[in-house]
Amino acid sequence: MKLRYLIILIFVSLILIIFGILSVDNSKNVTDEDEKTPVSEESEDPDIDAIEKVNNLEQFFIDKLPVTNINEISNQTKLNFGLYILNSESNLLKVSYFDSVFEDYFGDDFQYFNEDILDLSTNQIIATYDDENKEYTLTDDYAYDFSLPYQLLSKGSFEKTDDTFNLHRQYLFVDISQSPYLLYSSYQDYLNNINSIGNYDVATTNNMISSSIVDNYKEILPTVSYSFKKNKNNYILQSISIT
């Protein structure tokens, strides 16, 4: 009888020990999961962020250089840039959306005011402002055209310190409306069809054109510099200069 009780006691003890081990392992798994650091936008490489911003800035500002003080450009240009970046599929845009874009690109000191947004080329209203609801309503026929009437080629380099990031690019404007393509060193020269610096026969390269041809003209091409200042883990634009 005592042997029977002893066997039962040993059996129960083994069950409790096994249960305790499993409980510790399960608790460890939960703790490891809780301690995992989630990936967020704040952890994004600020250098990559600055380069992506330049890719957007050059498309919008390439015909408006230089921009020595972003606060000095017209209010309509600021609002149009906000529309360009938002590229919304909705016809309603809250003012807070614009605020987020401007803070991300230009920082807390950026100044603008809300008003109806006009097309920079035609002066036609493309978004009406509702001050009561703090939102914009895009017109039915509004569609921001992201295409360029030319091909823009570039080569660049960058330099940075703990607090600044400067990206330098040289651009080649390629008039693709005729053959061979005509090459220009500035938007204004392209627009006025003057001072072509060369031509390119795309037929010789299977109708492909590479940015490497910028190297052939780098001695005479202006350099556009995008200067950023670091704010926390974000770079904000200070100026776009051209030399």
CSV table of C-alpha atoms in Angstrom, one decimal:
chain,number,residue,atom,x,y,z
A,1,MET,CA,0.0,0.0,0.0
A,2,LYS,CA,2.8,2.4,0.9
A,3,LEU,CA,4.5,1.5,-2.3
A,4,ARG,CA,1.3,2.3,-4.2
A,5,TYR,CA,1.1,5.8,-2.5
A,6,LEU,CA,4.8,6.4,-3.2
A,7,ILE,CA,4.3,5.6,-7.0
A,8,ILE,CA,1.3,7.9,-7.1
A,9,LEU,CA,3.2,10.7,-5.3
A,10,ILE,CA,6.2,10.4,-7.8
A,11,PHE,CA,3.8,10.4,-10.8
A,12,VAL,CA,2.0,13.6,-9.5
A,13,SER,CA,5.4,15.3,-8.9
A,14,LEU,CA,6.6,14.5,-12.4
A,15,ILE,CA,3.4,16.0,-13.9
A,16,LEU,CA,3.9,19.2,-11.8
A,17,ILE,CA,7.5,19.5,-12.8
A,18,ILE,CA,6.7,19.0,-16.5
A,19,PHE,CA,3.9,21.6,-16.3
A,20,GLY,CA,6.2,24.1,-14.6
A,21,ILE,CA,8.9,23.7,-17.4
A,22,LEU,CA,6.3,24.2,-20.1
A,23,SER,CA,4.9,27.3,-18.3
A,24,VAL,CA,8.4,28.9,-18.1
A,25,ASP,CA,9.0,28.2,-21.8
A,26,ASN,CA,5.7,29.7,-22.8
A,27,SER,CA,6.2,32.8,-20.7
A,28,LYS,CA,9.6,33.3,-22.3
A,29,ASN,CA,8.1,33.3,-25.8
A,30,VAL,CA,5.5,35.9,-24.8
A,31,THR,CA,8.2,38.1,-23.4
A,32,ASP,CA,10.4,37.9,-26.5
A,33,GLU,CA,7.4,38.9,-28.7
A,34,ASP,CA,6.6,41.9,-26.5
A,35,GLU,CA,10.2,43.1,-26.6
A,36,LYS,CA,10.4,43.1,-30.4
A,37,THR,CA,10.9,46.6,-31.7
A,38,PRO,CA,8.4,47.4,-34.5
A,39,VAL,CA,9.7,48.8,-37.7
A,40,SER,CA,8.4,52.4,-38.2
A,41,GLU,CA,8.9,55.3,-40.6
A,42,GLU,CA,11.1,56.9,-38.0
A,43,SER,CA,13.7,54.2,-38.6
A,44,GLU,CA,14.0,55.0,-42.3
A,45,ASP,CA,17.4,55.9,-43.5
A,46,PRO,CA,17.4,59.8,-43.7
A,47,ASP,CA,19.8,59.7,-46.6
A,48,ILE,CA,17.4,57.7,-48.7
A,49,ASP,CA,14.6,60.0,-47.6
A,50,ALA,CA,16.6,63.1,-48.8
A,51,ILE,CA,17.3,61.5,-52.2
A,52,GLU,CA,13.6,60.5,-52.7
A,53,LYS,CA,12.7,64.1,-51.9
A,54,VAL,CA,15.1,65.4,-54.5
A,55,ASN,CA,13.5,63.2,-57.1
A,56,ASN,CA,10.2,64.9,-56.4
A,57,LEU,CA,11.6,68.4,-56.0
A,58,GLU,CA,13.4,68.3,-59.3
A,59,GLN,CA,10.3,67.4,-61.2
A,60,PHE,CA,8.4,70.3,-59.8
A,61,PHE,CA,11.0,73.0,-59.4
A,62,ILE,CA,13.3,72.3,-62.4
A,63,ASP,CA,11.8,75.2,-64.3
A,64,LYS,CA,11.8,77.6,-61.3
A,65,LEU,CA,15.5,77.5,-60.3
A,66,PRO,CA,17.1,78.9,-58.2
A,67,VAL,CA,15.0,78.7,-55.0
A,68,THR,CA,17.2,80.4,-52.4
A,69,ASN,CA,14.5,80.7,-49.8
A,70,ILE,CA,11.5,78.4,-50.0
A,71,ASN,CA,9.3,80.8,-48.0
A,72,GLU,CA,9.8,83.4,-50.7
A,73,ILE,CA,8.1,81.5,-53.5
A,74,SER,CA,4.5,82.4,-54.3
A,75,ASN,CA,1.8,80.9,-52.2
A,76,GLN,CA,0.2,79.4,-55.3
A,77,THR,CA,3.5,77.6,-56.1
A,78,LYS,CA,3.5,76.2,-52.5
A,79,LEU,CA,-0.1,75.0,-52.8
A,80,ASN,CA,0.6,73.4,-56.2
A,81,PHE,CA,3.6,71.6,-54.8
A,82,GLY,CA,1.4,70.2,-52.1
A,83,LEU,CA,-1.1,68.9,-54.7
A,84,TYR,CA,1.7,67.5,-56.7
A,85,ILE,CA,3.1,65.5,-53.8
A,86,LEU,CA,-0.3,64.4,-52.5
A,87,ASN,CA,-1.4,63.2,-55.9
A,88,SER,CA,-4.7,62.2,-54.4
A,89,GLU,CA,-7.4,60.0,-56.0
A,90,SER,CA,-10.0,61.7,-53.8
A,91,ASN,CA,-11.5,65.1,-54.7
A,92,LEU,CA,-11.4,66.1,-51.0
A,93,LEU,CA,-8.2,67.1,-49.3
A,94,LYS,CA,-7.9,68.2,-45.7
A,95,VAL,CA,-5.7,71.1,-44.8
A,96,SER,CA,-3.9,68.8,-42.4
A,97,TYR,CA,-2.6,66.8,-45.5
A,98,PHE,CA,-0.9,69.9,-46.8
A,99,ASP,CA,0.5,70.7,-43.4
A,100,SER,CA,2.1,67.2,-43.2
A,101,VAL,CA,3.7,67.5,-46.6
A,102,PHE,CA,5.1,71.0,-46.0
A,103,GLU,CA,6.4,70.0,-42.5
A,104,ASP,CA,8.1,66.9,-44.0
A,105,TYR,CA,9.8,68.8,-46.8
A,106,PHE,CA,10.3,72.3,-45.4
A,107,GLY,CA,10.0,72.1,-41.6
A,108,ASP,CA,8.0,73.8,-38.9
A,109,ASP,CA,9.0,77.4,-40.0
A,110,PHE,CA,7.4,77.0,-43.5
A,111,GLN,CA,4.7,79.6,-44.1
A,112,TYR,CA,1.7,79.5,-46.4
A,113,PHE,CA,-2.0,80.4,-46.3
A,114,ASN,CA,-5.0,78.6,-47.6
A,115,GLU,CA,-6.9,79.8,-50.6
A,116,ASP,CA,-8.3,78.5,-53.9
A,117,ILE,CA,-5.6,76.8,-55.8
A,118,LEU,CA,-4.9,78.0,-59.4
A,119,ASP,CA,-3.2,76.1,-62.2
A,120,LEU,CA,0.2,77.8,-62.6
A,121,SER,CA,-0.1,77.8,-66.4
A,122,THR,CA,-3.7,78.8,-67.0
A,123,ASN,CA,-4.7,80.5,-63.7
A,124,GLN,CA,-7.9,78.4,-63.7
A,125,ILE,CA,-9.2,77.2,-60.4
A,126,ILE,CA,-8.2,73.6,-59.8
A,127,ALA,CA,-9.2,73.3,-56.1
A,128,THR,CA,-11.6,75.4,-54.1
A,129,TYR,CA,-10.9,76.1,-50.4
A,130,ASP,CA,-13.6,75.6,-47.7
A,131,ASP,CA,-12.5,77.6,-44.7
A,132,GLU,CA,-15.3,76.3,-42.5
A,133,ASN,CA,-14.4,72.6,-43.0
A,134,LYS,CA,-10.7,73.3,-43.5
A,135,GLU,CA,-10.5,71.3,-46.7
A,136,TYR,CA,-10.0,71.6,-50.5
A,137,THR,CA,-12.3,70.3,-53.2
A,138,LEU,CA,-10.6,69.4,-56.5
A,139,THR,CA,-12.5,70.4,-59.6
A,140,ASP,CA,-14.0,67.6,-61.7
A,141,ASP,CA,-11.5,68.1,-64.6
A,142,TYR,CA,-8.4,68.4,-62.4
A,143,ALA,CA,-5.6,66.0,-63.2
A,144,TYR,CA,-2.0,66.7,-62.4
A,145,ASP,CA,0.1,65.9,-65.4
A,146,PHE,CA,3.3,64.1,-64.2
A,147,SER,CA,4.7,63.8,-67.7
A,148,LEU,CA,7.5,66.0,-69.0
A,149,PRO,CA,7.6,67.4,-72.5
A,150,TYR,CA,11.3,66.3,-72.6
A,151,GLN,CA,13.5,63.7,-71.1
A,152,LEU,CA,15.6,64.7,-68.1
A,153,LEU,CA,18.9,62.9,-67.6
A,154,SER,CA,21.1,63.5,-64.5
A,155,LYS,CA,24.2,62.4,-62.7
A,156,GLY,CA,25.0,63.4,-59.2
A,157,SER,CA,26.9,63.2,-55.9
A,158,PHE,CA,26.3,64.1,-52.3
A,159,GLU,CA,28.0,65.2,-49.2
A,160,LYS,CA,26.9,65.3,-45.6
A,161,THR,CA,27.8,66.2,-42.1
A,162,ASP,CA,26.0,65.4,-38.8
A,163,ASP,CA,23.5,68.1,-39.5
A,164,THR,CA,23.4,68.7,-43.3
A,165,PHE,CA,22.9,66.8,-46.5
A,166,ASN,CA,23.8,68.4,-49.8
A,167,LEU,CA,23.0,66.6,-53.1
A,168,HIS,CA,24.5,67.9,-56.3
A,169,ARG,CA,23.1,67.0,-59.7
A,170,GLN,CA,23.9,68.0,-63.3
A,171,TYR,CA,21.0,67.8,-65.8
A,172,LEU,CA,20.8,67.2,-69.5
A,173,PHE,CA,17.5,68.3,-71.1
A,174,VAL,CA,16.8,66.1,-74.1
A,175,ASP,CA,14.3,67.3,-76.7
A,176,ILE,CA,12.7,64.1,-77.9
A,177,SER,CA,10.3,65.7,-80.4
A,178,GLN,CA,12.7,65.4,-83.3
A,179,SER,CA,15.5,63.1,-84.6
A,180,PRO,CA,18.3,63.2,-83.7
A,181,TYR,CA,17.5,64.4,-80.2
A,182,LEU,CA,18.7,67.9,-79.3
A,183,LEU,CA,20.5,68.4,-76.0
A,184,TYR,CA,20.3,71.4,-73.8
A,185,SER,CA,22.0,72.4,-70.5
A,186,SER,CA,19.0,74.3,-69.0
A,187,TYR,CA,15.2,74.3,-69.1
A,188,GLN,CA,15.1,77.8,-70.5
A,189,ASP,CA,17.3,76.9,-73.4
A,190,TYR,CA,15.2,73.9,-74.1
A,191,LEU,CA,12.0,75.9,-73.9
A,192,ASN,CA,13.3,78.6,-76.3
A,193,ASN,CA,15.1,76.1,-78.6
A,194,ILE,CA,18.4,78.0,-78.3
A,195,ASN,CA,22.0,77.1,-77.4
A,196,SER,CA,21.8,73.4,-78.1
A,197,ILE,CA,25.0,71.8,-76.8
A,198,GLY,CA,24.8,68.6,-78.9
A,199,ASN,CA,22.6,66.0,-80.4
A,200,TYR,CA,21.9,62.3,-79.9
A,201,ASP,CA,20.9,59.7,-82.4
A,202,VAL,CA,18.8,57.3,-80.4
A,203,ALA,CA,18.7,54.9,-83.4
A,204,THR,CA,22.4,54.0,-82.7
A,205,THR,CA,21.5,52.6,-79.3
A,206,ASN,CA,18.4,50.6,-80.0
A,207,ASN,CA,16.1,53.5,-79.1
A,208,MET,CA,17.5,53.6,-75.6
A,209,ILE,CA,19.2,56.6,-74.0
A,210,SER,CA,21.4,56.4,-70.9
A,211,SER,CA,22.1,59.0,-68.3
A,212,SER,CA,25.8,58.1,-68.8
A,213,ILE,CA,25.9,60.6,-71.7
A,214,VAL,CA,25.7,63.4,-69.1
A,215,ASP,CA,29.4,62.6,-68.5
A,216,ASN,CA,30.2,63.8,-72.0
A,217,TYR,CA,29.0,67.3,-71.1
A,218,LYS,CA,29.8,67.5,-67.4
A,219,GLU,CA,32.4,70.2,-67.9
A,220,ILE,CA,29.8,72.7,-69.3
A,221,LEU,CA,26.6,71.6,-67.4
A,222,PRO,CA,25.5,73.7,-64.4
A,223,THR,CA,25.4,72.1,-61.1
A,224,VAL,CA,22.1,72.2,-59.1
A,225,SER,CA,22.6,71.8,-55.4
A,226,TYR,CA,19.8,70.7,-53.0
A,227,SER,CA,20.7,71.7,-49.5
A,228,PHE,CA,19.0,70.0,-46.5
A,229,LYS,CA,19.2,70.5,-42.8
A,230,LYS,CA,18.7,67.6,-40.4
A,231,ASN,CA,15.7,67.9,-38.0
A,232,LYS,CA,15.5,64.9,-35.7
A,233,ASN,CA,15.5,62.0,-38.1
A,234,ASN,CA,14.3,64.0,-41.1
A,235,TYR,CA,16.0,66.3,-43.7
A,236,ILE,CA,14.2,69.5,-44.5
A,237,LEU,CA,15.0,71.6,-47.6
A,238,GLN,CA,16.9,74.9,-47.1
A,239,SER,CA,17.5,75.9,-50.7
A,240,ILE,CA,18.0,74.8,-54.3
A,241,SER,CA,20.9,76.7,-55.9
A,242,ILE,CA,22.5,76.5,-59.3
A,243,THR,CA,26.1,77.2,-60.2
